[in-house]
Amino acid sequence: MSESPHLLVERTDHIVTLTFNRPESKNAFDLEVLVRLWDAWKMIDEDPEIRCAILTGAGGDFCAGSDLKQMHGNNEGNPWFERFKEDPDLHWKAMLRHYSLKKPLISAVEGTALAGGTEFLLATDIRVASETAVFGLTEPRLGLFPLGGSTVRLPRQIPHTIAMEMLLTGRVVKAREAKEMGLVGHVVPAGEALAKAQEIASKIVANGPLAVQAIKQSAK
């Protein structure tokens, strides 16, 4: 359907890397990205040879959230929109709000990870950020509600008072502060987030796959 996929899927041994690929818009996600993500999650879970996944972004950014112009515009005639007619829950499953991935998911973040970008981050198990990374649930600045599950996930993952401040003010935090509050686990030099994520993924796939999946399921 698209000559240049807005989500790249690369497989190396037992690891699949998904890359947001709209660098001209800081990888803001559109309908195509969500459809391809949902298809990718299913593929990852259904293939026993895949043991771990990495989510990252092209062009020095992770994801700037939703492409508001497209997502709230008239999408009749958009071939990707037909999939949403068939499955009205597709966007929630793509964002891992109504679907729990069975395999470990690592995020490798460079640059912008705002609004929906931070919401995707919150759905990942292990998080690596470069020194360039910035995070924030900026939806309230635009009079919007963060629909990807962050009002539940964020207060469970970091101290309640910090989570509520981020949610209610929409403030942006840099990588070092994000690590101090426990939002990310690693901060690395610019350009090295994916390499660090791959290092961690290699350690995961060296373990027993059934044990790894059972541990993830139990830790939900």
Coordinates of N, CA and C in Angstrom, one line a residue:
M1 N 0.8 -1.2 0.0 CA 0.0 0.0 0.0 C 0.9 1.3 0.0
S2 N 2.0 1.2 0.6 CA 2.9 2.4 0.8 C 4.2 2.0 0.3
E3 N 4.8 2.9 -0.6 CA 6.2 2.7 -1.1 C 7.2 2.8 0.0
S4 N 7.0 3.6 1.0 CA 7.9 3.8 2.1 C 7.2 3.5 3.4
P5 N 7.3 2.3 3.9 CA 6.5 2.0 5.2 C 6.8 3.0 6.3
H6 N 5.8 3.4 7.0 CA 5.9 4.3 8.1 C 6.3 3.5 9.4
L7 N 6.3 2.2 9.3 CA 6.9 1.4 10.4 C 7.8 0.3 9.8
L8 N 9.0 0.4 10.1 CA 10.0 -0.6 9.5 C 10.0 -1.8 10.5
V9 N 10.1 -3.0 9.9 CA 10.2 -4.2 10.7 C 11.4 -5.0 10.3
E10 N 12.4 -5.2 11.2 CA 13.6 -5.9 10.9 C 13.8 -7.0 11.8
R11 N 14.2 -8.1 11.3 CA 14.4 -9.3 12.1 C 15.8 -9.8 12.1
T12 N 16.4 -10.0 13.2 CA 17.8 -10.5 13.3 C 17.8 -11.6 14.3
D13 N 18.1 -12.8 13.9 CA 18.0 -14.0 14.8 C 16.7 -14.0 15.5
H14 N 16.7 -13.9 16.8 CA 15.5 -14.0 17.6 C 14.9 -12.7 18.0
I15 N 15.4 -11.6 17.5 CA 15.0 -10.3 17.9 C 14.3 -9.5 16.7
V16 N 13.2 -8.9 17.0 CA 12.6 -8.0 15.9 C 12.7 -6.6 16.4
T17 N 13.1 -5.7 15.5 CA 13.2 -4.3 15.8 C 12.2 -3.6 14.9
L18 N 11.3 -2.8 15.6 CA 10.3 -2.0 15.0 C 10.7 -0.6 15.0
T19 N 10.7 0.1 13.9 CA 11.2 1.5 13.8 C 10.1 2.4 13.3
F20 N 9.7 3.4 14.1 CA 8.8 4.5 13.6 C 9.6 5.2 12.5
N21 N 9.0 5.3 11.3 CA 9.7 5.8 10.2 C 9.0 7.0 9.5
R22 N 8.8 8.0 10.2 CA 8.2 9.3 9.7 C 9.1 10.4 10.2
P23 N 10.4 10.4 9.9 CA 11.3 11.4 10.5 C 11.0 12.8 10.2
E24 N 10.3 13.1 9.1 CA 9.9 14.4 8.7 C 8.9 15.0 9.7
S25 N 8.2 14.2 10.5 CA 7.3 14.6 11.4 C 7.6 14.2 12.9
K26 N 8.9 13.9 13.1 CA 9.5 13.4 14.3 C 8.8 12.1 14.7
N27 N 8.4 11.3 13.7 CA 7.8 10.0 13.8 C 6.5 10.0 14.5
A28 N 5.7 11.1 14.3 CA 4.3 11.1 14.8 C 3.6 10.0 14.1
F29 N 2.8 9.2 14.8 CA 2.1 8.1 14.2 C 0.8 8.4 13.5
D30 N 0.6 7.7 12.4 CA -0.6 7.9 11.6 C -1.3 6.5 11.6
L31 N -2.4 6.5 10.7 CA -3.2 5.2 10.7 C -2.3 4.0 10.2
E32 N -1.4 4.3 9.2 CA -0.6 3.2 8.7 C 0.3 2.6 9.8
V33 N 0.9 3.5 10.6 CA 1.7 3.0 11.7 C 1.0 2.1 12.7
L34 N -0.2 2.6 13.0 CA -1.0 1.8 14.0 C -1.4 0.4 13.4
V35 N -1.8 0.4 12.1 CA -2.1 -0.9 11.5 C -0.9 -1.8 11.5
R36 N 0.2 -1.2 11.1 CA 1.4 -2.1 11.0 C 1.9 -2.5 12.3
L37 N 1.7 -1.7 13.4 CA 2.1 -2.1 14.7 C 1.3 -3.3 15.2
W38 N 0.0 -3.2 15.0 CA -0.9 -4.3 15.4 C -0.5 -5.6 14.7
D39 N -0.3 -5.5 13.4 CA 0.1 -6.7 12.7 C 1.5 -7.2 13.2
A40 N 2.4 -6.3 13.6 CA 3.7 -6.7 14.1 C 3.6 -7.4 15.5
W41 N 2.7 -6.8 16.4 CA 2.6 -7.5 17.7 C 2.1 -8.9 17.5
K42 N 1.1 -9.1 16.6 CA 0.6 -10.4 16.4 C 1.6 -11.4 15.9
M43 N 2.4 -10.9 14.9 CA 3.5 -11.7 14.3 C 4.5 -12.1 15.4
I44 N 4.9 -11.1 16.2 CA 5.9 -11.4 17.3 C 5.4 -12.4 18.2
D45 N 4.2 -12.4 18.7 CA 3.6 -13.3 19.6 C 3.4 -14.7 19.0
E46 N 3.1 -14.7 17.8 CA 2.7 -16.0 17.1 C 3.9 -16.8 16.6
D47 N 5.0 -16.1 16.5 CA 6.2 -16.8 16.0 C 7.1 -17.3 17.1
P48 N 7.2 -18.6 17.4 CA 8.0 -19.0 18.5 C 9.5 -18.7 18.4
E49 N 10.0 -18.4 17.2 CA 11.4 -18.1 17.0 C 11.7 -16.7 17.4
I50 N 10.7 -15.9 17.6 CA 11.0 -14.5 18.1 C 10.9 -14.5 19.6
R51 N 11.9 -14.0 20.2 CA 12.0 -14.0 21.7 C 12.0 -12.6 22.3
C52 N 12.2 -11.6 21.6 CA 12.3 -10.2 22.1 C 12.1 -9.2 21.0
A53 N 11.5 -8.0 21.4 CA 11.3 -7.0 20.4 C 11.9 -5.7 20.9
I54 N 12.3 -4.8 20.0 CA 12.8 -3.5 20.3 C 11.9 -2.5 19.5
L55 N 11.5 -1.4 20.2 CA 10.8 -0.3 19.5 C 11.7 0.9 19.6
T56 N 11.9 1.5 18.4 CA 12.7 2.7 18.3 C 12.2 3.6 17.2
G57 N 12.9 4.7 16.9 CA 12.5 5.7 15.9 C 13.6 6.0 14.9
A58 N 13.3 6.5 13.7 CA 14.3 6.9 12.7 C 14.6 8.3 12.8
G59 N 15.8 8.7 12.4 CA 16.1 10.1 12.2 C 16.4 10.9 13.5
G60 N 16.7 10.2 14.5 CA 17.1 10.9 15.8 C 15.9 11.3 16.7
D61 N 14.7 10.7 16.4 CA 13.6 10.9 17.3 C 12.9 9.6 17.5
F62 N 12.2 9.5 18.6 CA 11.4 8.3 18.9 C 10.0 8.4 18.3
C63 N 9.2 9.2 19.0 CA 7.8 9.4 18.5 C 7.2 10.7 19.1
A64 N 6.7 11.6 18.3 CA 6.1 12.9 18.8 C 4.7 12.8 19.0
G65 N 4.1 11.5 19.1 CA 2.7 11.4 19.4 C 1.9 11.2 18.1
S66 N 0.6 11.5 18.2 CA -0.3 11.3 17.1 C -0.2 12.4 16.1
D67 N -0.3 12.0 14.8 CA -0.4 13.0 13.7 C -1.9 13.5 13.8
L68 N -2.1 14.6 14.5 CA -3.4 15.1 14.8 C -4.2 15.5 13.6
K69 N -3.5 16.0 12.6 CA -4.2 16.4 11.4 C -4.8 15.3 10.7
Q70 N -4.1 14.1 10.6 CA -4.7 13.0 9.9 C -5.7 12.2 10.9
M71 N -5.3 12.0 12.1 CA -6.1 11.2 13.0 C -7.5 11.8 13.2
H72 N -7.6 13.1 13.2 CA -8.8 13.8 13.5 C -9.5 14.4 12.2
G73 N -8.9 14.0 11.0 CA -9.4 14.5 9.8 C -10.4 13.5 9.1
N74 N -10.7 13.8 7.9 CA -11.6 12.9 7.1 C -10.7 11.9 6.4
N75 N -10.9 10.6 6.9 CA -10.0 9.6 6.3 C -10.7 8.7 5.3
E76 N -11.9 9.0 4.9 CA -12.5 8.3 3.9 C -11.6 8.2 2.6
G77 N -11.5 7.1 2.1 CA -10.6 6.9 0.9 C -9.2 6.5 1.3
N78 N -8.8 6.7 2.6 CA -7.5 6.2 3.1 C -7.5 4.7 3.2
P79 N -6.7 4.0 2.5 CA -6.8 2.5 2.5 C -6.6 1.9 3.9
W80 N -5.8 2.6 4.7 CA -5.5 2.1 6.1 C -6.7 2.3 7.0
F81 N -7.6 3.2 6.6 CA -8.8 3.5 7.5 C -9.7 2.3 7.4
E82 N -9.7 1.5 6.3 CA -10.6 0.4 6.2 C -10.3 -0.7 7.3
R83 N -9.1 -0.8 7.7 CA -8.8 -1.7 8.8 C -9.5 -1.3 10.1
F84 N -9.6 0.0 10.3 CA -10.2 0.5 11.6 C -11.7 0.3 11.5
K85 N -12.3 0.3 10.3 CA -13.7 0.0 10.2 C -14.0 -1.5 10.5
E86 N -13.0 -2.3 10.1 CA -13.2 -3.8 10.4 C -13.0 -4.1 11.9
D87 N -12.1 -3.3 12.5 CA -11.8 -3.6 13.9 C -11.7 -2.2 14.7
P88 N -12.8 -1.7 15.3 CA -12.8 -0.4 16.0 C -11.8 -0.4 17.2
D89 N -11.3 -1.5 17.6 CA -10.4 -1.6 18.8 C -9.0 -1.6 18.3
L90 N -8.7 -1.5 17.0 CA -7.4 -1.7 16.5 C -6.4 -0.7 17.1
H91 N -6.8 0.6 17.2 CA -5.8 1.6 17.7 C -5.4 1.3 19.2
W92 N -6.3 0.8 20.0 CA -6.0 0.5 21.4 C -5.1 -0.7 21.5
K93 N -5.3 -1.7 20.6 CA -4.4 -2.8 20.6 C -3.0 -2.5 20.0
A94 N -3.0 -1.6 19.0 CA -1.7 -1.2 18.5 C -0.9 -0.5 19.5
M95 N -1.5 0.3 20.4 CA -0.8 1.0 21.4 C -0.6 0.2 22.7
L96 N -1.0 -1.1 22.6 CA -0.8 -2.0 23.8 C -1.6 -1.6 25.0
R97 N -2.7 -0.9 24.7 CA -3.6 -0.6 25.8 C -4.6 -1.7 26.1
H98 N -5.1 -2.3 25.0 CA -6.0 -3.4 25.0 C -5.4 -4.8 24.6
Y99 N -4.1 -4.8 24.6 CA -3.4 -6.0 24.3 C -2.1 -6.1 25.0
S100 N -1.8 -7.2 25.6 CA -0.5 -7.4 26.4 C 0.4 -8.3 25.6
L101 N 1.5 -7.7 25.2 CA 2.5 -8.5 24.4 C 3.1 -9.6 25.3
K102 N 3.2 -10.8 24.7 CA 3.8 -11.9 25.5 C 5.3 -11.9 25.6
K103 N 5.9 -11.3 24.6 CA 7.4 -11.3 24.5 C 7.9 -10.0 25.1
P104 N 9.1 -10.0 25.7 CA 9.7 -8.7 26.2 C 9.8 -7.7 25.1
L105 N 9.6 -6.4 25.5 CA 9.6 -5.3 24.6 C 10.5 -4.2 25.2
I106 N 11.5 -3.8 24.5 CA 12.5 -2.8 24.9 C 12.4 -1.6 24.1
S107 N 12.4 -0.4 24.7 CA 12.3 0.9 23.9 C 13.7 1.5 23.9
A108 N 14.1 2.0 22.7 CA 15.4 2.6 22.5 C 15.1 4.0 22.0
V109 N 15.2 5.0 22.9 CA 14.7 6.4 22.6 C 15.8 7.4 22.4
E110 N 15.8 8.0 21.2 CA 16.6 9.2 20.9 C 15.6 10.4 20.7
G111 N 16.0 11.5 21.2 CA 15.2 12.7 20.9 C 13.8 12.7 21.5
T112 N 12.9 13.1 20.6 CA 11.5 13.4 21.1 C 10.7 12.1 21.4
A113 N 10.1 12.1 22.6 CA 9.2 11.0 22.9 C 8.1 11.7 23.7
L114 N 7.2 12.4 23.1 CA 6.2 13.2 23.7 C 4.8 12.6 23.4
A115 N 3.8 13.0 24.3 CA 2.4 12.6 24.1 C 2.4 11.1 23.9
G116 N 1.8 10.7 22.7 CA 1.7 9.2 22.4 C 3.1 8.5 22.4
G117 N 4.2 9.3 22.2 CA 5.5 8.7 22.2 C 5.8 8.2 23.6
T118 N 5.5 9.0 24.6 CA 5.7 8.6 26.0 C 4.7 7.5 26.4
E119 N 3.5 7.5 25.8 CA 2.5 6.4 26.1 C 3.0 5.1 25.5
F120 N 3.7 5.1 24.4 CA 4.3 3.9 23.9 C 5.4 3.4 24.8
L121 N 6.2 4.4 25.3 CA 7.3 4.0 26.2 C 6.7 3.3 27.4
L122 N 5.6 3.8 28.0 CA 5.1 3.2 29.2 C 4.6 1.8 29.0
A123 N 4.4 1.3 27.8 CA 4.0 0.0 27.5 C 5.2 -1.0 27.3
T124 N 6.4 -0.4 27.4 CA 7.6 -1.3 27.2 C 8.1 -1.8 28.5
D125 N 8.8 -2.9 28.5 CA 9.3 -3.5 29.7 C 10.6 -2.9 30.2
I126 N 11.5 -2.6 29.3 CA 12.8 -2.1 29.6 C 13.1 -0.9 28.7
R127 N 13.7 0.2 29.2 CA 13.7 1.4 28.5 C 15.2 2.0 28.5
V128 N 15.6 2.3 27.3 CA 16.9 2.9 27.2 C 16.7 4.2 26.5
A129 N 17.4 5.3 27.0 CA 17.2 6.6 26.5 C 18.6 7.2 26.2
S130 N 18.8 7.9 25.1 CA 20.0 8.7 24.9 C 19.9 10.0 25.7
E131 N 21.0 10.7 25.8 CA 21.1 12.0 26.5 C 20.2 13.0 25.8
T132 N 19.8 12.8 24.5 CA 19.0 13.7 23.8 C 17.5 13.6 24.1
A133 N 17.1 12.5 24.7 CA 15.7 12.1 24.9 C 15.0 13.1 25.8
V134 N 13.7 13.4 25.4 CA 12.8 14.2 26.2 C 11.5 13.5 26.3
F135 N 10.8 13.5 27.4 CA 9.6 12.8 27.6 C 8.5 13.7 28.2
G136 N 7.3 13.4 27.9 CA 6.2 14.2 28.5 C 4.8 13.8 27.9
L137 N 3.8 13.9 28.8 CA 2.4 13.7 28.4 C 1.8 15.0 28.2
T138 N 2.1 15.6 27.0 CA 1.8 17.0 26.7 C 0.3 17.2 26.2
E139 N -0.5 16.2 26.2 CA -1.9 16.3 25.7 C -2.7 17.4 26.4
P140 N -2.6 17.6 27.7 CA -3.4 18.6 28.3 C -3.1 20.1 27.8
R141 N -1.9 20.3 27.3 CA -1.6 21.6 26.8 C -2.4 21.9 25.6
L142 N -2.9 20.9 24.9 CA -3.8 21.0 23.7 C -5.3 20.7 24.1
G143 N -5.6 20.6 25.4 CA -6.9 20.3 25.8 C -7.3 18.9 25.5
L144 N -6.3 18.0 25.4 CA -6.6 16.6 25.1 C -6.4 15.7 26.3
F145 N -7.0 14.5 26.2 CA -6.8 13.4 27.2 C -5.8 12.4 26.7
P146 N -4.8 12.0 27.5 CA -3.9 10.9 27.1 C -4.6 9.6 27.0
L147 N -4.9 9.1 25.8 CA -5.8 8.0 25.7 C -5.1 6.6 25.7
G148 N -3.8 6.6 25.7 CA -3.1 5.4 25.6 C -2.9 4.6 26.8
G149 N -3.5 5.0 27.9 CA -3.4 4.2 29.2 C -2.5 4.9 30.2
S150 N -2.0 6.1 29.9 CA -1.0 6.7 30.8 C -1.5 7.1 32.1
T151 N -2.8 7.4 32.2 CA -3.4 7.8 33.5 C -3.4 6.7 34.5
V152 N -3.3 5.5 34.0 CA -3.2 4.3 34.9 C -1.8 3.9 35.0
R153 N -1.0 3.8 33.9 CA 0.3 3.2 33.9 C 1.3 4.1 34.7
L154 N 1.3 5.4 34.4 CA 2.3 6.3 34.9 C 2.3 6.3 36.5
P155 N 1.2 6.4 37.1 CA 1.2 6.4 38.6 C 1.6 5.1 39.2
R156 N 1.6 4.0 38.4 CA 2.0 2.7 38.9 C 3.5 2.5 38.7
Q157 N 4.1 3.3 37.8 CA 5.5 3.1 37.5 C 6.5 4.0 38.1
I158 N 6.0 5.2 38.5 CA 6.9 6.2 39.1 C 6.1 6.7 40.4
P159 N 6.8 7.5 41.3 CA 6.1 8.0 42.4 C 4.8 8.8 42.0
H160 N 3.7 8.6 42.8 CA 2.4 9.2 42.5 C 2.5 10.7 42.3
T161 N 3.1 11.4 43.2 CA 3.1 12.8 43.1 C 3.8 13.3 41.8
I162 N 4.9 12.7 41.4 CA 5.6 13.0 40.2 C 4.7 12.7 39.0
A163 N 4.1 11.5 39.0 CA 3.2 11.1 37.9 C 2.1 12.1 37.7
M164 N 1.5 12.5 38.8 CA 0.3 13.4 38.7 C 0.8 14.8 38.2
E165 N 1.9 15.3 38.6 CA 2.4 16.5 38.1 C 2.7 16.5 36.6
M166 N 3.3 15.4 36.1 CA 3.5 15.2 34.7 C 2.2 15.2 33.9
L167 N 1.2 14.4 34.5 CA -0.1 14.3 33.8 C -0.9 15.6 33.8
L168 N -0.9 16.3 34.9 CA -1.7 17.5 35.0 C -1.1 18.8 34.4
T169 N 0.2 18.8 34.4 CA 0.9 20.0 33.8 C 1.3 19.8 32.4
G170 N 1.6 18.6 32.0 CA 2.1 18.3 30.7 C 3.6 18.7 30.6
R171 N 4.3 18.8 31.7 CA 5.7 19.2 31.6 C 6.6 18.2 31.0
V172 N 7.6 18.6 30.4 CA 8.6 17.8 29.7 C 9.8 17.5 30.6
V173 N 10.3 16.3 30.6 CA 11.5 16.0 31.4 C 12.6 15.4 30.5
K174 N 13.8 15.7 30.8 CA 14.9 15.2 30.0 C 15.4 13.9 30.5
A175 N 16.3 13.3 29.8 CA 16.7 11.9 30.0 C 17.2 11.6 31.5
R176 N 18.1 12.5 32.0 CA 18.6 12.3 33.3 C 17.6 12.3 34.4
E177 N 16.7 13.3 34.3 CA 15.6 13.3 35.3 C 14.7 12.1 35.1
A178 N 14.4 11.7 33.9 CA 13.6 10.5 33.7 C 14.2 9.3 34.3
K179 N 15.5 9.2 34.3 CA 16.2 8.0 35.0 C 16.1 8.2 36.5
E180 N 16.2 9.4 37.0 CA 16.2 9.6 38.4 C 14.8 9.2 39.0
M181 N 13.7 9.4 38.2 CA 12.4 9.1 38.7 C 12.0 7.7 38.4
G182 N 12.8 6.9 37.6 CA 12.6 5.6 37.3 C 11.7 5.4 36.1
L183 N 11.6 6.4 35.3 CA 10.8 6.3 34.0 C 11.6 5.5 33.0
V184 N 12.9 5.6 33.0 CA 13.8 4.9 32.1 C 14.9 4.2 32.9
G185 N 15.5 3.1 32.4 CA 16.5 2.4 33.2 C 17.9 2.7 32.8
H186 N 18.2 3.2 31.6 CA 19.5 3.5 31.2 C 19.5 4.8 30.4
V187 N 20.6 5.6 30.6 CA 20.8 6.8 29.8 C 22.2 6.6 29.2
V188 N 22.3 6.7 27.8 CA 23.5 6.5 27.1 C 23.8 7.7 26.2
P189 N 25.1 7.8 25.7 CA 25.4 8.9 24.8 C 24.5 8.9 23.6
A190 N 24.4 10.1 23.0 CA 23.5 10.3 21.8 C 23.9 9.3 20.7
G191 N 22.9 8.7 20.1 CA 23.1 7.8 19.0 C 23.4 6.3 19.5
E192 N 23.4 6.1 20.8 CA 23.8 4.7 21.3 C 22.6 4.0 21.9
A193 N 21.4 4.5 21.9 CA 20.3 3.9 22.5 C 20.0 2.5 21.9
L194 N 19.9 2.4 20.6 CA 19.6 1.2 20.0 C 20.6 0.1 20.3
A195 N 21.9 0.5 20.2 CA 23.0 -0.5 20.5 C 22.8 -1.1 21.9
K196 N 22.5 -0.2 22.9 CA 22.3 -0.7 24.2 C 21.1 -1.6 24.3
A197 N 20.0 -1.2 23.7 CA 18.8 -2.1 23.7 C 19.1 -3.4 23.0
Q198 N 19.9 -3.4 22.0 CA 20.3 -4.7 21.3 C 21.1 -5.6 22.3
E199 N 22.0 -4.9 23.0 CA 22.8 -5.6 24.0 C 21.9 -6.3 25.1
I200 N 20.9 -5.6 25.6 CA 20.0 -6.2 26.6 C 19.2 -7.3 25.9
A201 N 18.7 -7.1 24.7 CA 17.9 -8.1 24.0 C 18.7 -9.4 23.8
S202 N 19.9 -9.3 23.5 CA 20.8 -10.4 23.3 C 20.9 -11.3 24.6
K203 N 20.9 -10.6 25.8 CA 21.0 -11.3 27.0 C 19.6 -12.0 27.3
I204 N 18.6 -11.4 26.9 CA 17.2 -12.0 27.1 C 17.1 -13.2 26.3
V205 N 17.4 -13.1 25.0 CA 17.2 -14.3 24.1 C 18.1 -15.4 24.4
A206 N 19.2 -15.2 25.2 CA 20.1 -16.3 25.6 C 19.4 -17.1 26.7
N207 N 18.3 -16.6 27.3 CA 17.7 -17.4 28.4 C 16.6 -18.3 27.8
G208 N 16.0 -19.1 28.7 CA 14.9 -20.0 28.3 C 13.7 -19.2 27.9
P209 N 13.2 -19.3 26.7 CA 12.1 -18.5 26.2 C 10.8 -18.7 27.0
L210 N 10.5 -19.9 27.4 CA 9.3 -20.1 28.2 C 9.4 -19.5 29.6
A211 N 10.6 -19.6 30.2 CA 10.8 -18.9 31.5 C 10.6 -17.4 31.3
V212 N 11.2 -16.8 30.3 CA 11.1 -15.4 30.1 C 9.7 -15.0 29.9
Q213 N 8.9 -15.7 29.1 CA 7.5 -15.3 28.9 C 6.7 -15.5 30.2
A214 N 7.0 -16.5 31.0 CA 6.3 -16.7 32.2 C 6.6 -15.6 33.2
I215 N 7.8 -15.2 33.3 CA 8.2 -14.1 34.2 C 7.5 -12.8 33.8
K216 N 7.5 -12.5 32.5 CA 6.8 -11.3 32.1 C 5.3 -11.4 32.4
Q217 N 4.7 -12.5 32.2 CA 3.3 -12.7 32.5 C 3.0 -12.5 34.0
S218 N 3.9 -13.0 34.8 CA 3.7 -12.9 36.2 C 3.9 -11.5 36.8
A219 N 4.7 -10.8 36.1 CA 5.1 -9.4 36.6 C 4.1 -8.3 36.1
K220 N 3.1 -8.7 35.4 CA 2.2 -7.7 34.9 C 1.5 -6.9 36.1

